[in-house]
Every structure is written in structure tokens, then in C-alpha cells.
Coordinates of C-alpha atoms in Angstrom, one line a residue:
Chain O
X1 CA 91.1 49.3 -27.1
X2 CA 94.4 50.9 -27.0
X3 CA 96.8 48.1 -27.6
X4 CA 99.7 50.3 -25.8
X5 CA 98.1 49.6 -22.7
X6 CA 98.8 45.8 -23.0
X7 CA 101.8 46.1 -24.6
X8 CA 103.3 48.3 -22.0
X9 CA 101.6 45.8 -19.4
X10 CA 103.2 44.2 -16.1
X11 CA 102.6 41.1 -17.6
X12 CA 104.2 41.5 -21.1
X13 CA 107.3 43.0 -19.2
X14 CA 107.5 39.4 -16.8
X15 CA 106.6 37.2 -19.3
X16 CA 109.6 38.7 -21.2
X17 CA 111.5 38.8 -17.8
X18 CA 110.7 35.0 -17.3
X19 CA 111.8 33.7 -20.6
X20 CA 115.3 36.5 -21.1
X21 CA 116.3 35.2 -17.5
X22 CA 115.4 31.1 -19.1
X23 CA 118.1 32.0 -21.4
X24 CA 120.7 33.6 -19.1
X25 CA 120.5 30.8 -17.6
X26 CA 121.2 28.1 -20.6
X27 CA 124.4 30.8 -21.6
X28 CA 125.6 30.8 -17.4
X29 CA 125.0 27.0 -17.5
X30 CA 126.7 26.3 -20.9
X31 CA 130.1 29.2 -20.4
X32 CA 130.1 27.1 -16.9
X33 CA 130.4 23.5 -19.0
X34 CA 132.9 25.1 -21.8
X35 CA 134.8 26.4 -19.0
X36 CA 135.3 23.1 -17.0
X37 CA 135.9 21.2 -20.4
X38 CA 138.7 23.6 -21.8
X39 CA 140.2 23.7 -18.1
X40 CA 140.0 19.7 -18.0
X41 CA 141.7 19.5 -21.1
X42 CA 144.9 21.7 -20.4
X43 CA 143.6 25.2 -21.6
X44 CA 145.1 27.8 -19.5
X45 CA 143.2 30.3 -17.5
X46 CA 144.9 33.0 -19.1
X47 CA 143.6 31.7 -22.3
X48 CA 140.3 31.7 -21.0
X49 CA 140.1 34.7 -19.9
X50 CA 141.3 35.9 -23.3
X51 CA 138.0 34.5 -24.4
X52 CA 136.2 36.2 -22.4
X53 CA 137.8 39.4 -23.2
X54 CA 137.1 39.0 -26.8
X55 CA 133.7 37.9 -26.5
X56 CA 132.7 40.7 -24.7
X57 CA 134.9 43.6 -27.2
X58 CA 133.5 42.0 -30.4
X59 CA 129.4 42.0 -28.6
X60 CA 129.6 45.3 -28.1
X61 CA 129.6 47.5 -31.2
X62 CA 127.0 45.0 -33.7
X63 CA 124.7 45.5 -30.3
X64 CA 123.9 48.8 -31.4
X65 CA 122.0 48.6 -34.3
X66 CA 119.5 46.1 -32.4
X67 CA 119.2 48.9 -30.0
X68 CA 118.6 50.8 -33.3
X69 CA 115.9 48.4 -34.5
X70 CA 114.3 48.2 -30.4
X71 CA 114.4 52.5 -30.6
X72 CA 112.5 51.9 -34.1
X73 CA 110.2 49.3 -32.8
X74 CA 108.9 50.3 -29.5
X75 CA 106.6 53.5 -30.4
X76 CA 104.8 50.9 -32.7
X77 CA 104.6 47.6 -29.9
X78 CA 106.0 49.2 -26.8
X79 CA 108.5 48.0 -24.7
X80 CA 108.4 44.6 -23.5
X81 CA 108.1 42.5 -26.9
X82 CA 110.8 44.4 -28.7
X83 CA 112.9 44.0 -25.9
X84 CA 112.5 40.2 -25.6
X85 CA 112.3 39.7 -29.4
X86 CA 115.7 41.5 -30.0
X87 CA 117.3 39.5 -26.7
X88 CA 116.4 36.2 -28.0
X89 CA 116.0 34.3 -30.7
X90 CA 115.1 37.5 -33.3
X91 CA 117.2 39.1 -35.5
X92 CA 116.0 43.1 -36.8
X93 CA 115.5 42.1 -39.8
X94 CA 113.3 39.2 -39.1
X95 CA 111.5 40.9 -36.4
X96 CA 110.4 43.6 -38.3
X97 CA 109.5 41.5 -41.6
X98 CA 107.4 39.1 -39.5
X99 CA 105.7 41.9 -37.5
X100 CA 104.8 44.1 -41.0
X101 CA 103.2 40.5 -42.0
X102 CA 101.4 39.8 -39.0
X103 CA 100.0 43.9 -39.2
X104 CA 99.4 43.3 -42.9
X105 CA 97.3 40.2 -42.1
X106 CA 95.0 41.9 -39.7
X107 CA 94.5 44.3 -42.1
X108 CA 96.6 47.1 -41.7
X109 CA 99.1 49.0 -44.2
X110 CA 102.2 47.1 -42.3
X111 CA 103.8 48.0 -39.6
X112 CA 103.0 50.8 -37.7
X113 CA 100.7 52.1 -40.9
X114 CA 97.9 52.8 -40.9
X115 CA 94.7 50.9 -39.4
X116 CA 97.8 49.4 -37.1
X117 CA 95.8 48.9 -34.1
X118 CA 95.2 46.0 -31.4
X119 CA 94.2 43.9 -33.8
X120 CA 97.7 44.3 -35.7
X121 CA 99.2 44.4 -32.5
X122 CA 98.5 40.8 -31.3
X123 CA 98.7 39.5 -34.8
X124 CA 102.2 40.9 -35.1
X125 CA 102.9 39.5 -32.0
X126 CA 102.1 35.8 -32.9
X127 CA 103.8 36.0 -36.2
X128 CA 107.1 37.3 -34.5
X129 CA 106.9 34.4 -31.4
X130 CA 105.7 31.4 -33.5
X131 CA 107.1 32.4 -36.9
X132 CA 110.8 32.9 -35.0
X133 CA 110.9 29.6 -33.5
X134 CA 110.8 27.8 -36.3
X135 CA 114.5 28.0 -36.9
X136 CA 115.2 26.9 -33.1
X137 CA 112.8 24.2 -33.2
X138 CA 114.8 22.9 -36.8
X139 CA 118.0 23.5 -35.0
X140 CA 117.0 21.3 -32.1
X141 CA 115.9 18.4 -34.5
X142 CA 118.8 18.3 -36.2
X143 CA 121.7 19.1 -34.4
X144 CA 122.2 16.2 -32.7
X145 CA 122.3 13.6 -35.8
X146 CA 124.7 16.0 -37.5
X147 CA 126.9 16.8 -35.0
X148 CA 126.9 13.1 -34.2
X149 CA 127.7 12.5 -38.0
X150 CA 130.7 14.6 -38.2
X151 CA 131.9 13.0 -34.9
X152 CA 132.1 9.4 -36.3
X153 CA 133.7 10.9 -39.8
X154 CA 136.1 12.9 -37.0
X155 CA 137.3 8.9 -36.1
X156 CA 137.7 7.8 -39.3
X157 CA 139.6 10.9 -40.5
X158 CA 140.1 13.8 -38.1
X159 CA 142.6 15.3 -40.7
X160 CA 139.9 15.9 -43.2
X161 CA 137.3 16.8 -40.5
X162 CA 139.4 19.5 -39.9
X163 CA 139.6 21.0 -43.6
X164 CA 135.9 20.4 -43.4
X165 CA 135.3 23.1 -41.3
X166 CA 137.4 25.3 -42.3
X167 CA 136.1 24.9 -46.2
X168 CA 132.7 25.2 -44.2
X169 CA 133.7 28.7 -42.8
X170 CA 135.6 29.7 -46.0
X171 CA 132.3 29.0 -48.1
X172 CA 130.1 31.0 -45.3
X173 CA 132.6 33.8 -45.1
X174 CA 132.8 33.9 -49.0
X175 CA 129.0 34.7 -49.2
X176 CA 129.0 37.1 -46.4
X177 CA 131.8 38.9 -48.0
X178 CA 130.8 38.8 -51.4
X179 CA 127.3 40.5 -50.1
X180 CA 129.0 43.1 -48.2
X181 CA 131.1 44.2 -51.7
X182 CA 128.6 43.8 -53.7
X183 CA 126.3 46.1 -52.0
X184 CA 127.0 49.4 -52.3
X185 CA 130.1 51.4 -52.4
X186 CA 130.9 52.2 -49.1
X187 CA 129.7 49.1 -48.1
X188 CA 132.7 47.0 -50.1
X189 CA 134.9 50.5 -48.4
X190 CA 134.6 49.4 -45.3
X191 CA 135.0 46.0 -46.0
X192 CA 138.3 46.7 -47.2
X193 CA 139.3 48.8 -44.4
X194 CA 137.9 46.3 -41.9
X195 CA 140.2 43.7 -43.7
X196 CA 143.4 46.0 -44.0
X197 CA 143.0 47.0 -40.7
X198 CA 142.5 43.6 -38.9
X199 CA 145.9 42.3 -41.1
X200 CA 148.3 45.6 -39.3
X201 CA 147.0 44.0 -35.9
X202 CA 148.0 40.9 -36.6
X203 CA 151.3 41.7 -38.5
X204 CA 152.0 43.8 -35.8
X205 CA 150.5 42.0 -32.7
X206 CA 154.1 40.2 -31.9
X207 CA 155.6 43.4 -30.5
X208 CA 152.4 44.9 -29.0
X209 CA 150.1 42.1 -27.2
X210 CA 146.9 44.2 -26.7
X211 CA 146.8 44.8 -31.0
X212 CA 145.8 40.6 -31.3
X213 CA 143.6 40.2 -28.2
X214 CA 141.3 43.1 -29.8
X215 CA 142.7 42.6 -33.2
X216 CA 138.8 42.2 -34.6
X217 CA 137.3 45.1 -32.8
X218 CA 139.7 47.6 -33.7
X219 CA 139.2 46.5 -37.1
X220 CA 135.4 47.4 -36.3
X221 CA 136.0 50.7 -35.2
X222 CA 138.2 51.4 -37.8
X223 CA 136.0 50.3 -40.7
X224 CA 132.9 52.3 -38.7
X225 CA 134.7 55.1 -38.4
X226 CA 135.6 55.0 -42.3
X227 CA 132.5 54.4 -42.9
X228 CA 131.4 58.3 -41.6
X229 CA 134.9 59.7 -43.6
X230 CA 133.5 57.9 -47.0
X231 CA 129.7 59.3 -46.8
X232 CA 131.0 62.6 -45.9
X233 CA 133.4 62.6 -49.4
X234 CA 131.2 60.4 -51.5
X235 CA 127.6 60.9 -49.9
Chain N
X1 CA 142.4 0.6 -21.3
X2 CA 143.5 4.7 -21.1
X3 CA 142.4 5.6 -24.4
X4 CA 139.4 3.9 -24.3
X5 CA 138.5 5.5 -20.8
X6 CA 139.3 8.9 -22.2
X7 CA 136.8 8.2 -25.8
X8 CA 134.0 7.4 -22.9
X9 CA 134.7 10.9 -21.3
X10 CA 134.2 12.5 -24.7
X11 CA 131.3 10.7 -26.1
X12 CA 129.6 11.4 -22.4
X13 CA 130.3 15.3 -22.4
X14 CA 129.0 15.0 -25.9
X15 CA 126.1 13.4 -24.6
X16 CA 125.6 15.6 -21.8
X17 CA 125.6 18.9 -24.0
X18 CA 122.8 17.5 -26.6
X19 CA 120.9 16.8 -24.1
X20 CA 120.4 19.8 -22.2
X21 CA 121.3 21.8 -25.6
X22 CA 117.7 20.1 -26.6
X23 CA 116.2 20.2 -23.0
X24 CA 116.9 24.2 -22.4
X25 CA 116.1 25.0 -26.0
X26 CA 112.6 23.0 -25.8
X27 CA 111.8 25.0 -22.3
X28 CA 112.8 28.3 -24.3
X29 CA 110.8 27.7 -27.4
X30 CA 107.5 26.8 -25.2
X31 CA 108.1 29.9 -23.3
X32 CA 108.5 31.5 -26.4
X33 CA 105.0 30.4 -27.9
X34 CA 103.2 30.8 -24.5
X35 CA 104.5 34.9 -24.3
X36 CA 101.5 35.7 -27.2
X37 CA 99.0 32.9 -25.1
X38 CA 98.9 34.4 -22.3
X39 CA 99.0 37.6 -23.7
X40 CA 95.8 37.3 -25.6
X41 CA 94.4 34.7 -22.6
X42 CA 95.0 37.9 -20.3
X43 CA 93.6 40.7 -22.4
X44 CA 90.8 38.5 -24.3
X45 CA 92.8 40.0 -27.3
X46 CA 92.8 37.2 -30.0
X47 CA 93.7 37.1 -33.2
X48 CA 91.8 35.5 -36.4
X49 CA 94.5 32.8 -36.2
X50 CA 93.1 31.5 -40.3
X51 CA 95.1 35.0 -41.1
X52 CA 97.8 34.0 -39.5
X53 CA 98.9 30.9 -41.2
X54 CA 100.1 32.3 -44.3
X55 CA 102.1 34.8 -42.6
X56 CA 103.6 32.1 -40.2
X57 CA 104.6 29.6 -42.9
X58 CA 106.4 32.4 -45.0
X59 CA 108.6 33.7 -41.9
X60 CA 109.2 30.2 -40.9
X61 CA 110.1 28.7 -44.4
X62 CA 112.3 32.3 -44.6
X63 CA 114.2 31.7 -41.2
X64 CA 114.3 27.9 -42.1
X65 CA 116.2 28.7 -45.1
X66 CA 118.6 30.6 -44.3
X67 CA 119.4 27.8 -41.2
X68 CA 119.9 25.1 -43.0
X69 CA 123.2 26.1 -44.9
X70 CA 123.9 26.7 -41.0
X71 CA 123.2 24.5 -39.3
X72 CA 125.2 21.7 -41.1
X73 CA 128.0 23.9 -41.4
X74 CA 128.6 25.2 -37.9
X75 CA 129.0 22.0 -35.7
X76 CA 132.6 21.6 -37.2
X77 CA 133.2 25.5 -36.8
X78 CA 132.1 26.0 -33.6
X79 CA 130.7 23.0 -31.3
X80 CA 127.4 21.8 -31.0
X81 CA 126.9 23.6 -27.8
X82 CA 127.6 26.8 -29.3
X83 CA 125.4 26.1 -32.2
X84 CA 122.6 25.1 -29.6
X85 CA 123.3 28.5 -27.8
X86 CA 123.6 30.4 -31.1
X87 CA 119.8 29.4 -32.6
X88 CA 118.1 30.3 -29.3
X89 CA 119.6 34.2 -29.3
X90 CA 119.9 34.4 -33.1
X91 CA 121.9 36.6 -35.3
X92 CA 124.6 33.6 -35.6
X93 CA 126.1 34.5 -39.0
X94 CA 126.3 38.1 -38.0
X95 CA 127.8 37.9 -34.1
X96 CA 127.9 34.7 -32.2
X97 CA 129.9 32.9 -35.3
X98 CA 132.2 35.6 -35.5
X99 CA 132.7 35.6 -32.4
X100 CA 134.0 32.1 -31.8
X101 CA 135.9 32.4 -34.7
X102 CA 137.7 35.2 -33.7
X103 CA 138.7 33.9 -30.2
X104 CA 139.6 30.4 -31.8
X105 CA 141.9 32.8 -33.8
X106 CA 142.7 35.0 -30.9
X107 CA 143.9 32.0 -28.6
X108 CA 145.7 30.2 -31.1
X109 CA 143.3 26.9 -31.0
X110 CA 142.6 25.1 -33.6
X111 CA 138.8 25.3 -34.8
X112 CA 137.4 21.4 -34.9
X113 CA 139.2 20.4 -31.7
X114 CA 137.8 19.6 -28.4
X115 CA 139.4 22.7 -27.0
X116 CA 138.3 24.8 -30.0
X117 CA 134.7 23.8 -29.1
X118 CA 134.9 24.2 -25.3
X119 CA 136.6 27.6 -26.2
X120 CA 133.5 28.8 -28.3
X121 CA 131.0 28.0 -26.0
X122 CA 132.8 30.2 -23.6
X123 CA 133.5 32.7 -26.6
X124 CA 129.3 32.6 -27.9
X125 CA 128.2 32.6 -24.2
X126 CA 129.7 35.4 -23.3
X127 CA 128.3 37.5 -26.2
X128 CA 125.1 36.1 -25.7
X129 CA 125.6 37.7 -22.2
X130 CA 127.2 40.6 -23.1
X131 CA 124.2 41.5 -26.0
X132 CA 121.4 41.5 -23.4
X133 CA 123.1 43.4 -20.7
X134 CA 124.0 46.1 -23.7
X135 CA 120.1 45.6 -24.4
X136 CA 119.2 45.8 -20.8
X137 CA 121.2 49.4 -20.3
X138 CA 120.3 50.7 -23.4
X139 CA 116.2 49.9 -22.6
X140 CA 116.7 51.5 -18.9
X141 CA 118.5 54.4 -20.7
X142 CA 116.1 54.8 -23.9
X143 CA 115.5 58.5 -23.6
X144 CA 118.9 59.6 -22.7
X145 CA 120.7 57.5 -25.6
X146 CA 118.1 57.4 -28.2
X147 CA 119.3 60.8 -29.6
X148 CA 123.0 60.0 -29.6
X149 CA 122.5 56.5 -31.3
X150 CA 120.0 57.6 -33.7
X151 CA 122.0 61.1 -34.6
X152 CA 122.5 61.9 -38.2
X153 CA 126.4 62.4 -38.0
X154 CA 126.8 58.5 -36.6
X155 CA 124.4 56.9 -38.8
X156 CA 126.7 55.5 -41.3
X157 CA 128.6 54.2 -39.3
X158 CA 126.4 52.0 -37.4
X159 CA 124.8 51.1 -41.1
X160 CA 128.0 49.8 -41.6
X161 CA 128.5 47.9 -38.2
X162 CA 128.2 44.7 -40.5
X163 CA 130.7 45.5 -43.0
X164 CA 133.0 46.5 -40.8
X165 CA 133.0 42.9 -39.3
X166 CA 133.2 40.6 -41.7
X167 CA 135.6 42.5 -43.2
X168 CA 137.9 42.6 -39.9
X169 CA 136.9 38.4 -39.6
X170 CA 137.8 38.1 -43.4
X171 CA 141.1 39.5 -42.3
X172 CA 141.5 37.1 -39.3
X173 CA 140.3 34.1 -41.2
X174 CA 142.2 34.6 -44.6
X175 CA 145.8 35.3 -43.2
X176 CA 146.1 32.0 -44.1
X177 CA 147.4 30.6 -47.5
X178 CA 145.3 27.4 -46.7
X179 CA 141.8 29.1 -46.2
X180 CA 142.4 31.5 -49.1
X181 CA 142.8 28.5 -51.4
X182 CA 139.5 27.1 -50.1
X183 CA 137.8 30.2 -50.2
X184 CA 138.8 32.3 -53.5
X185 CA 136.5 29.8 -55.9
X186 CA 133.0 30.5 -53.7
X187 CA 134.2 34.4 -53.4
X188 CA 134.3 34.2 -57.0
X189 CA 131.3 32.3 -57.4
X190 CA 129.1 33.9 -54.4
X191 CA 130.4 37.6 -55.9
X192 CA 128.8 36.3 -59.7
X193 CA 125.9 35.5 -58.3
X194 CA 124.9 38.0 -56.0
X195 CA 126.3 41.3 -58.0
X196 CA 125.7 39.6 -61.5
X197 CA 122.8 38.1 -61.2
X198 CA 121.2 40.0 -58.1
X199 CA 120.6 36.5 -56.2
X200 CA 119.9 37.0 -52.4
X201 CA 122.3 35.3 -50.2
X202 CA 119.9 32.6 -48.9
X203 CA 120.5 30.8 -52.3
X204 CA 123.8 31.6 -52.8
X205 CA 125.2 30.3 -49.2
X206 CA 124.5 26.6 -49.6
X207 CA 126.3 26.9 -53.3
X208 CA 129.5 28.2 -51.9
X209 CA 129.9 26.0 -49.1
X210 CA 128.8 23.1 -51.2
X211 CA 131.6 24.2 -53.8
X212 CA 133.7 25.3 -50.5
X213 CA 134.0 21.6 -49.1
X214 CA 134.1 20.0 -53.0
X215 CA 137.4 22.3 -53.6
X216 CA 138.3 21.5 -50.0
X217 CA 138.0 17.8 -50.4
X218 CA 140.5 17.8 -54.0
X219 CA 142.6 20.0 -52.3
X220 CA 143.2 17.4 -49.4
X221 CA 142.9 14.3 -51.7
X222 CA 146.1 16.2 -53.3
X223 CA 147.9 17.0 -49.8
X224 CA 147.6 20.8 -51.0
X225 CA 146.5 21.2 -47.9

């Protein structure tokens, strides 16, 4: 059986139709909400706009490298699941471990190698859908009673509640930093680029407007763009 | 009378968001686990689902771990709606927290605050949006972008698209003498662990923000903060 067939199929392209249109529609519905709320509680339009803006400019660039990961994945499972699998829910890095399991499993060398065939296909496939919803389906457990937590602690002290989070993001961005220098040398490079870069916006953002609203994805481009400079010089 | 009117708004609008957070997200994940189904229903393709398992559970426990560390620190980042949004797409370290973060920063609102969270969901659903349209065009263009994106002469560069943004965040986030103070002791500690002692950053995450919110809590127990 030639497992392209079905994974090129009419159906695996609405299936994955049905359920990326599901989710447009939770994100049109939820922006909708967000908007109303900040609106109802004095945010500006202007302001909101700037969100929008800034949403959209720091989406666009760490959008490529899915792309990447869908142009390395559909020769192996065609077009359809690697599309709806990078859209929602997945991550490349997931996607591709779960799928090499799933291949390994039925047998084959991983994914893509050899004796990958329908089999591996479908078993990839499972592994990928059911294995990637477990962290949805432990998100929508337990959102709601910690969420719900940090709301009553927000009444008795909104103060601390409020050095919470940011300790919460200072501990998350600490890791994620610390991985990025301690990889390898261009890595902790661009890092620093990124981070120099992003400060000049800011420092200079009160005489030129346009330098905060895209303050972040300048600092992208200028850290990617680095990024070529320092392989050329260091390799 | 007012202010007790006005905690009923909240606590409603609270209400309203975990229940359809938890209502859309339940839809999603059964669509999500019917797309194989109906595949193998369709093609009579099935697979030795005893094979299976193992895989499953050691994805899962993978994705699980990593979520946890998350998923209690988020809410007071970004909003419960935006964490509910976040989970379904994925990649909420590396984009949709970033994201609200950044337009917090951006606006000038205060993370933690009602308007902080309405402003993130605006913030995370617009990436969301803005990531499958990108994913849409890129699909419908695959043969005519495949070579530029995959070209030898921009690889590093989007190898480094990660980098690049924390680095920029860090930059946003730590202009601050306050969030420096909370963060130079896990930066320290995450940096020993993962370049030192080669740890992955699954176990090193819940460490720093445990240590994170510990130095947090002295800090503000002093008024340092």
C-alpha cells in the first residue's frame, strides 16, 4: 500500500481543515473577549492596536523554522498531518521525536528510514495526535484550580501576587537564557546581540516611537542577521 | 454596594473564560484524537495499537514535563485565557509567552493586572493567528519558498531564530533593576546546571522558578522590592 496516497488524501486534508478552522475559531472568539474586557476596563484603542501590531511582528520570524520542520516533514508523511501538527498543538521538536517513535515501533529505522512504510505511517500518526494532547488535556485539568488559587492569594495580597509573576517569568526566562549561552558559541552571540540590541530600542524609543512598538523584532532580525556574520568568521 | 458589583463582574468574566477555555479545548483535543480514527477507519490502516503504548506514555510524560513548570507559572504572567489558548497551539515558552510579554512591555501594562491579562489574550491570539496564516502561505507556496528558506547562506540564521528572541525578551524584561534582582540567582543556578553539569532544561526550569519565587518572596518580605 503506498501510505502517500492516504496521506495526501481529501480526507486527511479536511479532517485537518475541520479541526485548524476549530481553533481559529477559539483564538477569533478569545481576541473578541480580551478585546471587549481591555476596552471595558479603560484600555485605549490605540493601545490595542499596538497589541495587535506586536503580535503579529514578533509571529512572524520564529514561524519560519516550523515551515522548516513542515518542508522536512512532508516528503516523509505528506501534506496534511504536518500541516495540522505544526498549526496546532505540536511543536518541531515534539513532532518529529513522537513521529521517529511511532516509525521505530512499527518497526522501522525511525523516521523516514528505512522499512518506513504504511505501517510506520499510521503509527507515527497516532503517536503524534494522542501523545501531543497530553499536555492540552493536563492544561485543561489544571488551569482552572490554579488560576483560581492565585486569584484568592491576588485578594489577600495583590502586591505580592504581582512579584509572583514576575519571579515566575524571571525564573522561566533565566532557564531559557541560560540554555541559549550555554549552547554553543554563536548561540550565547546572538543572545547577546539580541539583548544589546533590544536595550538601544528602548533607550532610544522616547525620540523615535516606531524603535519600542517593534523594539523585540528588530532585536530578532538583528541577532539573526548576526547570527550569518558570526558562522561566516567563526564557522 | 459599587465595589462589590464590580468583584461580581470579575469573578463572572473569570468564570466565563474557564469555561469555554475548557469547553473549546475539550472539542479540539477530541478532534485531535478522532484525525488518526478516521484515518485508519477510512483506509482500514490500523496500527498494532500494544506497540503503541510505550511510545505514547514516553511523549506524553515528555510533553507533561516540561508543562508543568508552565502551567503553574503562566497564569500570573499571562491570564488564564492566554494560557488556555497557548496549550492548544503549543510552542508557549518559545512564541505565545514572549509574545504577551513583550506587548505587556510594549503598552506599558503591568503584567498580573486585569488589563495585562485582557491585553495578552489579544497579544497570544493574534500570534496564534498570525502563525497559521504564515503556515497556510508558506504550504500553498511550498515549491516556490522551499529553496529560499532552506538555502545554505540563511541557515544560521534561522537556527538561531530562538536565540535571537530570548535574548531581545531578556532585554525587554531585565531593563528593570527589580526583575534583575529576582532573576540573577536562577541565571546563575540554571547556567551551573545546564553548562556544568549538562542537565536538560526540563529539570532545570522548575529549580529556577522555585528558587525564582523563594528569592522573590525575601526580597518583598524586605520591601527590596
Amino acid at each position: 500500500m503506498d501510505y502517500m496516497n492516504i496521506a495526501n488524501s481529501g480526507l486527511a486534508y479536511i479532517m485537518a481543515s475541520i479541526i485548524i478552522v476549530a481553533v481559529i475559531s477559539q483564538t477569533i472568539i478569545f481576541i473578541r473577549k480580551g478585546w471587549e474586557r481591555a476596552l471595558s476596563l479603560g484600555v485605549s484603542k490605540d493601545v490595542l492596536k499596538i497589541a495587535v501590531k506586536n503580535g503579529i511582528s514578533v509571529s512572524i520570524l520564529p514561524s519560519i523554522p516550523i515551515v522548516l520542520s513542515i518542508i522536512i516533514l512532508v516528503p516523509l508523511l505528506g501534506i496534511p498531518v504536518p500541516w495540522l501538527r505544526l498549526s496546532v498543538i505540536g511543536s518541531p521538536m515534539f513532532e518529529m521525536l513522537a513521529a521517529d517513535f511511532g516509525a521505530k515501533a512499527a518497526g522501522a529505522a525511525g523516521l523516514g528510514g528505512e522499512g518506513f512504510n504504511s505501517a510506520a505511517f499510521i503509527n507515527s500518526v497516532w503517536v503524534m495526535s494522542i501523545g501531543g494532547v497530553s499536555a492540552l488535556l493536563f492544561s485543561l485539568i489544571f488551569i482552572k484550580p490554579i488560576s483560581t488559587s492565585y486569584e484568592k492569594a491576588k485578594k489577600r495580597d495583590a502586591k505580592w501576587m504581582v512579584v509572583f509573576g514576575n519571579a515566575a517569568l524571571a525564573g522561566i526566562l533565566a532557564t531559557c537564557l541560560a540554555e541559549r549561552l550555554s549552547g554553543s558559541i554563536i548561540s550565547a552571540l546572538v543572545v547577546t546581540c539580541g539583548f544589546l540590541c533590544v536595550l538601544i530600542c528602548i533607550r532610544f524609543s522616547q525620540k523615535i516611537k516606531f524603535l519600542k512598538d517593534y523594539a523585540l523584532t528588530i532585536g530578532m532580525i538583528f541577532g539573526m542577521t548576526m547570527a550569518i556574520v558570526f558562522t561566516s568568521i567563526i564557522g | 454596594m459599587n465595589n462589590e458589583k464590580t468583584t461580581i463582574a470579575i469573578d463572572s468574566f473569570d468564570s466565563e473564560i474557564h469555561k469555554f477555555g475548557s469547553l473549546s479545548g475539550s472539542i479540539i483535543m477530541l478532534l485531535m484524537v478522532l484525525f488518526p480514527f478516521v484515518i485508519s477507519v477510512v483506509n482500514n490502516l490500523f496500527p498494532n495499537f500494544t506497540t503503541l503504548i510505550s511510545p505514547i506514555i514516553t511523549v506524553s510524560l515528555i510533553m507533561v514535563t516540561f508543562s508543568i513548570a508552565e502551567i503553574i507559572a503562566y497564569p500570573p504572567i499571562m491570564g488564564a485565557a492566554s494560557v488556555y489558548m497557548s496549550y492548544v497551539t503549543g510552542n508557549v515558552t518559545n512564541l505565545k509567552m514572549p509574545c504577551a510579554v513583550s506587548t505587556m512591555s510594549v503598552t506599558g501594562i503591568s503584567q498580573g493586572t486585569k488589563e495585562g491579562d485582557a491585553i495578552s489574550m489579544i497579544a497570544v491570539g493574534v500570534s496564534t493567528l498570525t502563525v497559521i496564516i504564515v503556515i497556510l502561505i508558506s504550504i500553498l507556496l511550498l515549491k516556490l519558498i522551499s529553496p529560499l528558506i532552506s538555502s545554505p547562506a540563511l541557515k544560521p540564521a534561522f537556527d538561531n531564530v530562538m536565540p535571537a528572541l530570548i535574548g531581545g525578551l531578556a532585554g525587554m524584561v531585565l531593563s528593570s533593576k527589580s526583575k534583575i534582582k529576582l532573576a540573577i540567582i536562577p541565571l546563575i543556578i540554571s547556567f551551573i546546571g545546564m553548562y556544568l553539569l549538562g542537565l536538560s532544561s526540563g529539570y532545570i526550569l522548575p529549580v529556577s522558578l522555585i528558587i525564582a519565587i523563594v528569592v522573590g518572596r525575601m526580597l518583598y518580605k524586605k520591601g527590596k522590592l
